[in-house]
Amino acid sequence: MSSFVRIGSTILRHARYLNQRSSRCTYHTSSPLSKPDLSVAIVGSGPSGCYTAKYLILTLEQLQQKGQLTNANMDDLKNVNIDILEKLPTPFGLVRSGVAPDHPEVKNVENDFSLLFQGNHENQKQSATVTQTHTKSKTEKLIQKSIVFRGNVAVGKDISLEELQSLYDVVVLAYGCESNRKLGLEGESLDGVFSAREFVAWYNGHPEFAHMGSYFKQALGNNPSQANVVVIGQGNVALDCARILAKGSQGLMSTDIASHALEIIQDGVEKTTVLGRRGHVQGAFTIKELRELTKLQDASFIVDEAELDAGTTTASLEELNGPGSRPKIRIDKLLRKAAAKTSSEDEKSKQVRLRFLLNPVQFIPDSAVKSRLGSVLCERTRLEGELGNQVAVGTGEMEEITANMALVSIGYKGLQLPGMNDALFDEKTGVVRNTNGKVHSKSNLYASGWLKRGPSGIIGTNISDAKDTVSSIVNDLRDIAESKVDGRVGLDSLLSERNIQVIDWESYQRIDAAEKDTSRLRSDGQPREKFTNVDEMLNYK
Ligand code: FAD
């Protein structure tokens, strides 16, 4: 990379910072023949990490083809290394461990992400073709890119954030939301009260949650098919939980749900109540997930028309008629149709009930075993306030709903990485303080995805989010001096010194193949049987 044109305090500060980084780093045992011009580490291999890698490469290539990297003093940029660090041996974050097993079409995005790691050679050929057909200019050069996976490496434990910042020109934090919000209610620590996050991660075979099975089993009792479950929250995660609980093995056998989960919920649970304190117009779920609940083979979907009416305040009506309200109108119609059907209902063996205007106020212990959940006490609410800002206000009317198990589904929450400066993290919102992905510090730190903006949006939302972060990185390229950092070589030697069993892309391919091996599968259509134990996966290293 050529020298800086822009002379100013930012550059001097950055140059000083880079020098400090070079001298702080003491782990380089060998040096590569030619160092990359830009070394980027991305922490987390979920959608945001993968999209950040993809759009960083694409953006650099596009700028180069337009001759615009020269403007950023990057005309000598030839080699870009992007190393994606992941604490699990397996990649793709919540696509693997969050997305519901009966939504396999959503998981197809993994194929797209896999190309990043497989396609270094193919992509280089592709970009060579593009470059050849493009009018050649003096500044045109090929970017040699290499994107690698470094699984089973937990940043903050196996390597510190400070070490990572010393090793790389750019560090992007994309490690998602590793915790969840709590209601803060009396009885929330009773046996039988869980977060939806724990339940989802368990049925999806996340190794850190494999031990939860015994707790779910205990809560659901000897005969889970007669159990009552209350799910608190009205987003898609709550609806996913209700659907999985209602389906049982008939609807899940041919999915990638972990067998340890299917063993326990094979017959589904008898009654699942999903409740929220506001009305149906304010619900965060989408029509697809709602429609699936209305079409369950063995479970009646029940919604009360009186609750829909009570939530249809003047402000709610305005929300239904306002701009961009089409999805809400469709939800309203579907719920009203379901409510009308409810009264003349064909009774099925199981029920999923959607309740509105109910605010949980206490988890009440079981009368026989005081340490266990027995019911959820709720207060009836009414909506008050302006269009778009209606709040649920308690009416004093109480209702107790029997429950063997309660799942709190009121949102995931980001965590501060061990060793991260307190000033960089907003504990209240659970996000890294940033502007357009540039972390609020005079350093090489960026953020992307749920950790950057909070736990909202679908997988596709992380595309525009990643592009936003990439823009910030590219804007700062002017300030990134000729790469003196050790990047991948430094990382690998440090991890090797520490005996960390790194899972690279080839090792992951072996894990992937083993999970799909027919000898492991319980049915023909099952796409894979996931390993739920890290040690088992490390055998394929
Ligand atoms: P994540 O996907 O959480 O990825 C973060 C990664 O960082 C993980 O792999 C994690 O293991 C890793 N990590 C954490 N800590 C460290 C560390 N210290 N060091 C290294 N690595 C670390 N969207 C859809 O479009 N369709 C759906 O059907 C859908 N279903 C969903 C179901 C659930 C239950 C949830 C919770 C979300 C769902 N989403 C769905 C949303 C989608 O999953 C998110 O938008 C997306 O996963 C967020 O991406 P991310 O990369 O920011 O975080």
Coordinates of C-alpha atoms and ligand atoms in Angstrom, one line a residue:
M1 CA 0.0 0.0 0.0
S2 CA 1.3 3.4 -0.8
S3 CA 1.9 6.1 1.7
F4 CA -0.7 8.4 3.1
V5 CA -1.8 11.5 1.2
R6 CA -4.1 12.8 3.9
I7 CA -1.9 14.3 6.6
G8 CA -3.7 15.0 9.8
S9 CA -4.1 14.0 13.3
T10 CA -6.2 10.9 12.5
I11 CA -3.5 9.4 10.4
L12 CA -0.8 10.2 12.9
R13 CA -2.9 8.8 15.7
H14 CA -3.5 5.7 13.6
A15 CA 0.1 5.2 12.6
R16 CA 1.1 5.5 16.3
Y17 CA -1.6 3.0 17.2
L18 CA -0.4 0.6 14.5
N19 CA 3.2 0.9 15.7
Q20 CA 2.1 0.1 19.2
R21 CA 0.2 -2.9 17.9
S22 CA 3.3 -4.2 16.1
S23 CA 5.5 -3.9 19.1
R24 CA 2.8 -5.4 21.5
C25 CA 2.5 -8.5 19.4
T26 CA 5.1 -11.1 20.6
Y27 CA 3.7 -14.3 19.1
H28 CA 5.2 -14.3 15.6
T29 CA 7.3 -17.4 15.5
S30 CA 7.6 -17.6 11.7
S31 CA 7.0 -15.0 9.0
P32 CA 5.2 -15.6 5.8
L33 CA 7.0 -15.3 2.5
S34 CA 4.8 -12.4 1.5
K35 CA 2.5 -10.8 3.9
P36 CA -1.0 -9.8 2.9
D37 CA -1.7 -6.2 2.3
L38 CA -4.8 -6.3 4.4
S39 CA -5.4 -8.8 7.2
V40 CA -8.9 -8.9 8.6
A41 CA -10.2 -11.0 11.5
I42 CA -14.0 -11.5 11.9
V43 CA -15.2 -12.8 15.2
G44 CA -18.3 -15.1 14.6
S45 CA -19.3 -17.1 11.6
G46 CA -23.0 -16.4 11.6
P47 CA -24.7 -14.5 8.8
S48 CA -23.2 -11.1 9.8
G49 CA -19.7 -12.5 9.8
C50 CA -20.1 -14.3 6.5
Y51 CA -21.8 -11.3 4.8
T52 CA -19.2 -8.9 6.1
A53 CA -16.4 -11.1 4.5
K54 CA -18.4 -11.4 1.3
Y55 CA -19.2 -7.7 0.9
L56 CA -15.7 -6.6 1.9
I57 CA -14.2 -8.6 -0.9
L58 CA -16.8 -7.6 -3.4
T59 CA -16.5 -3.9 -2.5
L60 CA -12.7 -4.0 -2.8
E61 CA -12.9 -5.7 -6.1
Q62 CA -15.5 -3.2 -7.4
L63 CA -13.5 -0.3 -6.3
Q64 CA -10.4 -1.7 -7.8
Q65 CA -12.1 -2.3 -11.1
K66 CA -13.3 1.2 -11.1
G67 CA -9.8 2.4 -10.3
Q68 CA -11.2 4.0 -7.1
L69 CA -8.9 2.2 -4.7
T70 CA -6.2 4.6 -5.9
N71 CA -8.2 7.3 -4.2
A72 CA -8.0 5.4 -1.0
N73 CA -4.2 5.0 -1.6
M74 CA -4.8 1.3 -1.9
D75 CA -3.5 0.9 -5.5
D76 CA -1.0 -1.7 -4.4
L77 CA -3.6 -3.8 -2.6
K78 CA -3.0 -7.3 -3.9
N79 CA -3.5 -9.7 -1.1
V80 CA -6.4 -9.7 1.3
N81 CA -6.7 -12.3 4.0
I82 CA -10.0 -12.7 6.0
D83 CA -10.0 -15.0 8.9
I84 CA -13.3 -15.9 10.4
L85 CA -13.0 -17.1 14.0
E86 CA -15.8 -19.1 15.5
K87 CA -16.0 -20.5 19.1
L88 CA -17.8 -23.6 17.9
P89 CA -16.3 -26.3 15.6
T90 CA -19.2 -25.6 13.2
P91 CA -20.0 -22.4 11.3
F92 CA -23.1 -20.3 10.5
G93 CA -24.3 -19.2 14.0
L94 CA -28.1 -19.1 14.3
V95 CA -28.6 -20.5 10.8
R96 CA -27.5 -23.8 12.4
S97 CA -28.6 -23.3 16.0
G98 CA -31.6 -20.9 15.8
V99 CA -33.5 -21.3 12.6
A100 CA -36.3 -23.9 13.2
P101 CA -35.5 -27.4 12.0
D102 CA -38.8 -27.5 10.0
H103 CA -37.6 -24.5 7.9
P104 CA -34.9 -26.2 5.9
E105 CA -35.3 -23.8 3.0
V106 CA -34.0 -21.0 5.2
K107 CA -30.9 -23.0 6.0
N108 CA -30.0 -23.1 2.3
V109 CA -28.2 -19.8 2.8
E110 CA -25.4 -22.0 4.3
N111 CA -24.5 -23.1 0.7
D112 CA -23.9 -19.4 -0.2
F113 CA -21.8 -18.9 2.9
S114 CA -19.8 -22.1 2.2
L115 CA -18.6 -20.7 -1.1
L116 CA -16.7 -18.1 0.8
F117 CA -14.4 -20.8 2.3
Q118 CA -14.4 -23.2 -0.6
G119 CA -14.1 -20.8 -3.4
N120 CA -10.8 -19.0 -3.0
H121 CA -9.4 -20.4 -6.2
E122 CA -12.7 -20.3 -8.1
N123 CA -13.3 -16.8 -7.0
Q124 CA -9.9 -15.7 -8.1
K125 CA -10.6 -17.2 -11.6
Q126 CA -13.9 -15.5 -11.6
S127 CA -12.5 -12.1 -10.8
A128 CA -9.7 -12.6 -13.3
T129 CA -12.4 -13.1 -16.0
V130 CA -14.1 -10.0 -14.9
T131 CA -10.9 -8.0 -15.0
Q132 CA -9.9 -9.3 -18.4
T133 CA -13.2 -8.2 -20.0
H134 CA -13.0 -4.8 -18.3
T135 CA -11.2 -2.0 -20.0
K136 CA -7.7 -2.3 -18.7
S137 CA -6.3 0.7 -16.8
K138 CA -3.0 1.3 -15.2
T139 CA -4.4 0.9 -11.8
E140 CA -6.2 -2.4 -12.5
K141 CA -4.8 -5.4 -10.5
L142 CA -6.2 -8.6 -9.2
I143 CA -6.9 -8.9 -5.5
Q144 CA -5.8 -12.3 -4.3
K145 CA -8.2 -13.1 -1.5
S146 CA -8.2 -15.9 1.0
I147 CA -11.0 -16.4 3.4
V148 CA -10.4 -19.1 6.1
F149 CA -12.4 -20.6 8.9
R150 CA -10.9 -21.0 12.3
G151 CA -13.4 -23.0 14.4
N152 CA -13.3 -24.0 18.0
V153 CA -11.5 -20.7 18.8
A154 CA -13.4 -18.6 21.4
V155 CA -12.2 -15.0 21.3
G156 CA -12.0 -13.7 24.9
K157 CA -10.9 -17.1 26.1
D158 CA -8.5 -18.8 23.6
I159 CA -7.2 -15.5 22.4
S160 CA -7.9 -12.0 23.8
L161 CA -9.4 -9.2 21.9
E162 CA -6.3 -7.2 22.5
E163 CA -4.1 -9.9 21.0
L164 CA -6.4 -10.1 18.0
Q165 CA -6.3 -6.4 17.5
S166 CA -2.5 -6.6 17.5
L167 CA -2.4 -9.3 14.9
Y168 CA -4.8 -7.8 12.4
D169 CA -5.3 -4.5 10.5
V170 CA -9.1 -4.8 11.0
V171 CA -11.1 -6.7 13.6
V172 CA -14.8 -7.1 13.0
L173 CA -17.0 -8.2 16.0
A174 CA -19.9 -10.3 14.7
Y175 CA -20.4 -12.7 17.6
G176 CA -24.2 -12.1 17.9
C177 CA -26.2 -12.2 21.1
E178 CA -25.1 -14.9 23.5
S179 CA -27.7 -14.1 26.2
N180 CA -31.3 -13.2 26.6
R181 CA -33.5 -10.7 28.3
K182 CA -35.3 -11.6 31.5
L183 CA -38.7 -10.5 32.8
G184 CA -37.4 -9.9 36.3
L185 CA -40.5 -11.5 37.9
E186 CA -40.9 -13.3 41.1
G187 CA -40.5 -17.0 40.6
E188 CA -38.5 -16.7 37.4
S189 CA -35.8 -18.9 38.9
L190 CA -38.2 -21.8 39.6
D191 CA -37.5 -25.1 37.9
G192 CA -39.5 -25.2 34.7
V193 CA -38.9 -21.6 33.7
F194 CA -36.5 -21.3 30.8
S195 CA -35.5 -18.9 28.2
A196 CA -36.7 -19.6 24.6
R197 CA -33.0 -19.3 23.7
E198 CA -32.2 -22.3 25.8
F199 CA -35.0 -24.3 24.3
V200 CA -34.2 -23.4 20.7
A201 CA -30.5 -24.1 21.1
W202 CA -31.2 -27.4 22.7
Y203 CA -33.6 -28.7 20.0
N204 CA -31.1 -27.5 17.4
G205 CA -28.3 -29.5 19.0
H206 CA -26.1 -26.6 20.1
P207 CA -23.4 -28.4 22.2
E208 CA -23.5 -25.8 25.0
F209 CA -27.1 -26.7 25.6
A210 CA -27.1 -30.5 25.3
H211 CA -27.3 -30.9 29.0
M212 CA -30.6 -29.0 29.2
G213 CA -32.5 -32.1 28.1
S214 CA -32.8 -33.4 31.6
Y215 CA -34.3 -30.1 32.8
F216 CA -36.9 -30.0 30.0
K217 CA -37.7 -33.6 30.6
Q218 CA -38.2 -33.0 34.3
A219 CA -40.4 -30.0 33.7
L220 CA -42.6 -31.7 31.1
G221 CA -43.1 -34.7 33.5
N222 CA -43.4 -38.4 32.7
N223 CA -46.0 -37.8 30.0
P224 CA -45.0 -34.7 28.1
S225 CA -48.0 -35.2 25.7
Q226 CA -50.2 -34.1 28.6
A227 CA -48.1 -31.1 29.6
N228 CA -49.0 -27.4 29.5
V229 CA -46.5 -24.9 28.3
V230 CA -46.7 -21.2 28.4
V231 CA -44.5 -19.2 25.9
I232 CA -44.1 -15.5 26.9
G233 CA -43.5 -13.2 24.0
Q234 CA -45.1 -12.7 20.6
G235 CA -42.3 -12.7 18.0
N236 CA -41.4 -15.4 15.6
V237 CA -39.1 -17.2 18.1
A238 CA -42.1 -17.7 20.4
L239 CA -44.1 -19.0 17.5
D240 CA -41.3 -21.4 16.5
C241 CA -41.2 -22.8 20.0
A242 CA -45.0 -23.3 20.0
R243 CA -44.9 -25.0 16.6
I244 CA -42.0 -27.4 17.6
L245 CA -43.8 -28.2 20.9
A246 CA -47.0 -29.0 19.1
K247 CA -45.7 -31.0 16.2
G248 CA -43.9 -33.9 17.8
S249 CA -42.1 -36.5 15.8
Q250 CA -44.8 -36.7 13.1
G251 CA -43.8 -33.3 11.8
L252 CA -40.2 -33.3 12.8
M253 CA -38.8 -36.8 12.1
S254 CA -37.4 -35.7 8.7
T255 CA -35.8 -32.5 9.9
D256 CA -32.4 -31.9 11.5
I257 CA -33.9 -31.5 15.0
A258 CA -31.5 -33.1 17.5
S259 CA -32.7 -36.6 18.3
H260 CA -32.2 -35.9 22.0
A261 CA -35.0 -33.3 21.7
L262 CA -37.3 -35.5 19.7
E263 CA -37.0 -38.3 22.3
I264 CA -38.6 -36.0 24.8
I265 CA -41.1 -34.1 22.7
Q266 CA -41.9 -36.9 20.3
D267 CA -45.7 -36.8 20.9
G268 CA -45.8 -33.0 21.2
V269 CA -47.3 -31.3 24.3
E270 CA -51.0 -31.1 24.9
K271 CA -51.4 -27.4 25.4
T272 CA -49.2 -24.5 24.4
T273 CA -50.3 -21.0 25.2
V274 CA -48.3 -18.1 23.6
L275 CA -49.1 -14.8 25.3
G276 CA -48.1 -11.2 25.2
R277 CA -49.1 -8.0 27.0
R278 CA -50.1 -6.0 24.0
G279 CA -52.6 -6.7 21.2
H280 CA -52.4 -8.6 17.9
V281 CA -51.7 -5.5 15.9
Q282 CA -48.5 -4.9 17.9
G283 CA -47.3 -8.6 17.7
A284 CA -43.8 -9.0 16.2
F285 CA -44.6 -12.3 14.4
T286 CA -44.9 -12.5 10.7
I287 CA -47.7 -14.1 8.6
K288 CA -45.7 -17.1 7.5
E289 CA -45.1 -18.3 11.0
L290 CA -48.6 -17.5 12.1
R291 CA -50.1 -19.4 9.1
E292 CA -48.1 -22.5 10.0
L293 CA -49.7 -22.5 13.5
T294 CA -53.2 -22.4 12.0
K295 CA -52.3 -25.4 9.8
L296 CA -50.9 -27.8 12.3
Q297 CA -52.1 -31.4 11.6
D298 CA -52.7 -32.5 15.2
A299 CA -53.2 -29.3 17.0
S300 CA -56.1 -26.9 17.0
F301 CA -55.2 -23.2 16.8
I302 CA -57.2 -21.1 19.1
V303 CA -57.6 -17.4 19.4
D304 CA -60.3 -15.4 21.1
E305 CA -62.2 -12.9 19.1
A306 CA -62.9 -10.8 22.2
E307 CA -59.1 -10.4 22.7
L308 CA -58.7 -9.3 19.1
D309 CA -61.5 -6.8 19.6
A310 CA -60.1 -5.5 22.8
G311 CA -56.8 -4.8 21.1
T312 CA -58.5 -3.0 18.2
T313 CA -58.4 0.5 19.8
T314 CA -58.7 3.6 17.7
A315 CA -54.9 3.9 17.6
S316 CA -54.6 0.2 16.6
L317 CA -57.1 0.8 13.8
E318 CA -55.0 3.7 12.6
E319 CA -51.9 1.4 12.8
L320 CA -53.8 -1.1 10.6
N321 CA -54.7 1.6 8.1
G322 CA -51.4 3.5 8.1
P323 CA -48.5 3.3 5.6
G324 CA -46.8 0.0 5.3
S325 CA -49.5 -1.8 7.2
R326 CA -50.3 -4.5 4.6
P327 CA -48.6 -7.3 6.6
K328 CA -50.6 -6.3 9.7
I329 CA -53.9 -6.3 7.8
R330 CA -53.2 -9.8 6.6
I331 CA -52.4 -10.9 10.1
D332 CA -55.6 -9.3 11.4
K333 CA -57.6 -11.1 8.7
L334 CA -56.0 -14.5 9.4
L335 CA -56.5 -14.2 13.1
R336 CA -60.1 -13.2 12.8
K337 CA -60.8 -16.1 10.4
A338 CA -59.1 -18.4 12.9
A339 CA -61.2 -16.9 15.8
A340 CA -64.4 -17.5 13.9
K341 CA -63.4 -21.1 13.2
T342 CA -62.5 -21.5 16.9
S343 CA -66.1 -21.2 18.0
S344 CA -67.2 -24.1 15.7
E345 CA -63.9 -25.9 16.1
D346 CA -63.0 -29.4 15.2
E347 CA -61.2 -30.6 18.3
K348 CA -57.8 -32.1 17.8
S349 CA -55.7 -33.8 20.5
K350 CA -53.4 -30.8 21.0
Q351 CA -54.0 -27.1 21.2
V352 CA -51.9 -24.0 20.5
R353 CA -53.6 -20.9 21.9
L354 CA -52.5 -17.4 21.1
R355 CA -53.4 -14.9 23.8
F356 CA -53.2 -11.1 23.8
L357 CA -53.4 -8.3 26.4
L358 CA -52.0 -10.6 29.2
N359 CA -49.0 -9.4 31.2
P360 CA -47.2 -12.1 33.2
V361 CA -46.7 -10.8 36.7
Q362 CA -45.5 -13.9 38.7
F363 CA -44.4 -17.5 38.2
I364 CA -46.3 -19.4 40.9
P365 CA -44.7 -22.6 42.4
D366 CA -46.4 -26.0 42.1
S367 CA -48.5 -26.7 45.2
A368 CA -46.9 -30.1 45.7
V369 CA -43.3 -29.4 44.8
K370 CA -42.5 -25.8 45.8
S371 CA -39.3 -25.6 43.7
R372 CA -41.2 -26.2 40.5
L373 CA -43.4 -24.0 38.3
G374 CA -47.1 -24.6 38.7
S375 CA -48.7 -21.7 36.9
V376 CA -48.1 -18.3 35.4
L377 CA -50.1 -15.4 37.0
C378 CA -51.1 -12.8 34.4
E379 CA -52.8 -9.4 34.6
R380 CA -55.3 -8.5 31.9
T381 CA -54.1 -5.3 30.2
R382 CA -55.6 -2.6 28.0
L383 CA -53.9 -0.5 25.4
E384 CA -53.3 3.2 26.0
G385 CA -51.4 5.8 24.1
E386 CA -50.8 7.2 20.7
L387 CA -50.6 5.5 17.3
G388 CA -47.3 3.5 17.2
N389 CA -46.6 4.0 20.9
Q390 CA -49.4 2.2 22.6
V391 CA -48.5 0.7 26.0
A392 CA -50.1 -2.1 28.0
V393 CA -51.7 -0.8 31.2
G394 CA -52.8 -3.3 33.9
T395 CA -56.5 -3.5 34.6
G396 CA -56.2 -5.4 37.9
E397 CA -58.1 -8.4 36.5
M398 CA -55.9 -11.5 37.1
E399 CA -55.7 -14.9 35.3
E400 CA -53.7 -17.9 36.4
I401 CA -52.6 -20.2 33.6
T402 CA -51.5 -23.7 34.6
A403 CA -48.0 -24.5 33.3
N404 CA -45.5 -27.3 33.7
M405 CA -43.0 -25.3 31.7
A406 CA -42.6 -21.6 30.7
L407 CA -40.4 -20.3 28.0
V408 CA -39.5 -16.6 28.2
S409 CA -39.2 -15.3 24.6
I410 CA -38.7 -11.6 25.0
G411 CA -35.4 -11.2 23.1
Y412 CA -31.8 -12.2 22.8
K413 CA -29.1 -10.0 24.3
G414 CA -25.5 -9.3 23.3
L415 CA -22.7 -9.8 25.9
Q416 CA -19.5 -7.9 26.5
L417 CA -16.6 -9.9 25.4
P418 CA -14.2 -10.8 28.3
G419 CA -11.4 -8.2 28.3
M420 CA -13.4 -5.7 26.3
N421 CA -13.1 -2.2 27.5
D422 CA -16.4 -1.3 29.4
A423 CA -16.7 2.0 27.5
L424 CA -17.2 0.0 24.2
F425 CA -20.2 -1.9 25.4
D426 CA -23.7 -0.6 26.1
E427 CA -24.8 -3.0 28.9
K428 CA -28.4 -1.8 28.7
T429 CA -29.0 -2.4 25.1
G430 CA -26.5 -5.3 24.8
V431 CA -24.7 -3.9 21.8
V432 CA -21.2 -2.7 21.0
R433 CA -21.2 1.1 20.9
N434 CA -20.7 2.0 17.2
T435 CA -21.5 4.3 14.4
N436 CA -22.2 2.6 11.1
G437 CA -20.2 -0.4 12.4
K438 CA -17.2 1.6 13.5
V439 CA -16.7 0.9 17.2
H440 CA -16.4 4.0 19.3
S441 CA -12.7 3.7 20.0
K442 CA -9.6 4.9 18.4
S443 CA -8.7 1.5 17.1
N444 CA -9.2 -1.0 14.4
L445 CA -12.5 -2.4 15.8
Y446 CA -15.8 -2.8 13.9
A447 CA -19.0 -4.5 14.5
S448 CA -21.6 -6.2 12.4
G449 CA -25.0 -8.0 12.8
W450 CA -26.9 -8.5 16.0
L451 CA -24.1 -7.4 18.2
K452 CA -24.0 -4.1 16.3
R453 CA -27.7 -3.3 16.1
G454 CA -29.4 -5.7 18.5
P455 CA -31.4 -8.9 18.0
S456 CA -33.7 -7.9 15.2
G457 CA -34.3 -8.7 11.6
I458 CA -34.0 -11.8 9.4
I459 CA -30.9 -13.3 7.9
G460 CA -31.2 -11.0 4.9
T461 CA -31.2 -7.9 7.2
N462 CA -27.6 -8.7 7.9
I463 CA -26.7 -7.9 4.3
S464 CA -27.4 -4.2 4.4
D465 CA -26.0 -4.2 7.9
A466 CA -22.7 -5.8 6.7
K467 CA -22.5 -3.4 3.7
D468 CA -22.8 -0.5 6.1
T469 CA -19.9 -1.9 8.2
V470 CA -17.9 -2.6 5.1
S471 CA -18.3 1.1 4.0
S472 CA -16.9 2.2 7.3
I473 CA -13.9 -0.2 6.9
V474 CA -13.3 0.9 3.3
N475 CA -13.5 4.6 4.3
D476 CA -10.8 4.0 6.9
L477 CA -8.5 2.2 4.5
R478 CA -6.8 5.4 3.9
D479 CA -5.7 5.3 7.5
I480 CA -4.4 1.7 7.4
A481 CA -0.7 1.7 6.9
E482 CA 1.2 -0.9 5.0
S483 CA 0.4 -4.1 6.8
K484 CA 3.0 -5.0 9.4
V485 CA 0.8 -7.2 11.3
D486 CA 1.2 -10.9 11.5
G487 CA -2.4 -11.8 10.7
R488 CA -3.1 -15.5 10.0
V489 CA 0.4 -16.7 10.6
G490 CA 0.5 -15.0 14.0
L491 CA -2.9 -16.3 14.9
D492 CA -2.1 -19.9 13.9
S493 CA 1.2 -19.9 15.7
L494 CA -0.4 -18.4 18.9
L495 CA -3.2 -21.0 18.8
S496 CA -0.8 -23.8 18.2
E497 CA 1.4 -22.6 21.2
R498 CA -1.7 -22.8 23.3
N499 CA -2.7 -26.2 22.1
I500 CA -6.0 -25.0 20.8
Q501 CA -7.6 -27.7 18.6
V502 CA -8.5 -25.5 15.6
I503 CA -11.1 -26.7 13.2
D504 CA -10.3 -25.4 9.7
W505 CA -12.6 -25.6 6.7
E506 CA -11.4 -29.1 5.7
S507 CA -12.0 -30.4 9.2
Y508 CA -15.4 -29.0 9.2
Q509 CA -16.1 -30.7 5.9
R510 CA -15.4 -34.0 7.6
I511 CA -17.7 -33.1 10.5
D512 CA -20.4 -32.1 8.0
A513 CA -20.0 -35.4 6.0
A514 CA -20.1 -37.4 9.2
E515 CA -23.3 -35.7 10.3
K516 CA -24.9 -36.6 7.0
D517 CA -23.7 -40.2 7.0
T518 CA -26.8 -42.4 6.6
S519 CA -25.7 -44.6 9.5
R520 CA -26.4 -41.7 11.9
L521 CA -29.7 -40.8 10.5
R522 CA -33.1 -41.8 12.0
S523 CA -35.1 -41.4 8.8
D524 CA -34.6 -41.1 5.0
G525 CA -35.5 -37.5 4.8
Q526 CA -33.4 -36.3 7.7
P527 CA -30.7 -34.0 6.4
R528 CA -28.2 -34.6 9.2
E529 CA -27.9 -35.8 12.8
K530 CA -25.9 -33.1 14.5
F531 CA -23.1 -33.8 16.9
T532 CA -24.0 -32.2 20.2
N533 CA -20.6 -32.7 21.8
V534 CA -17.5 -30.7 20.9
D535 CA -15.2 -33.6 21.7
E536 CA -17.0 -35.8 19.3
M537 CA -16.5 -33.2 16.6
L538 CA -12.8 -32.8 17.4
N539 CA -12.3 -36.4 16.4
Y540 CA -12.7 -35.2 12.8
K541 CA -9.9 -32.7 13.1
Ligands
FAD1 P1 -25.3 -15.2 15.0 O1 -26.0 -15.9 14.0 O2 -25.7 -15.5 16.4 O3 -23.8 -15.6 14.9 C1 -22.8 -15.3 15.8 C2 -21.7 -16.3 15.8 O4 -20.7 -15.9 16.7 C3 -22.1 -17.7 16.3 O5 -21.7 -18.7 15.4 C4 -21.4 -17.8 17.7 O6 -21.1 -19.2 18.0 C5 -20.2 -17.0 17.4 N1 -19.5 -16.5 18.7 C6 -20.1 -16.1 19.8 N2 -19.2 -15.8 20.7 C7 -18.0 -16.0 20.1 C8 -16.6 -15.8 20.6 N3 -16.4 -15.3 21.8 N4 -15.6 -16.1 19.7 C9 -15.9 -16.6 18.5 N5 -17.2 -16.8 18.0 C10 -18.2 -16.5 18.8 N6 -33.9 -15.3 10.3 C11 -34.4 -15.7 9.1 O7 -34.2 -15.1 8.1 N7 -35.3 -16.8 9.0 C12 -35.5 -17.6 10.1 O8 -36.3 -18.6 10.0 C13 -34.9 -17.2 11.3 N8 -35.2 -17.9 12.4 C14 -34.6 -17.6 13.6 C15 -34.9 -18.3 14.7 C16 -34.3 -18.0 16.0 C17 -34.6 -18.8 17.2 C18 -33.5 -16.9 16.0 C19 -32.9 -16.5 17.4 C20 -33.2 -16.1 14.9 C21 -33.8 -16.4 13.7 N9 -33.5 -15.7 12.5 C22 -34.1 -16.0 11.4 C23 -32.6 -14.5 12.6 C24 -31.2 -14.8 12.2 O9 -30.8 -16.0 12.7 C25 -30.3 -13.6 12.6 O10 -30.6 -12.5 11.9 C26 -28.8 -13.9 12.4 O11 -28.4 -15.2 12.8 C27 -27.9 -12.9 13.1 O12 -26.6 -13.1 12.7 P2 -25.3 -12.8 13.5 O13 -24.2 -13.2 12.7 O14 -25.3 -11.4 14.0 O15 -25.4 -13.7 14.8

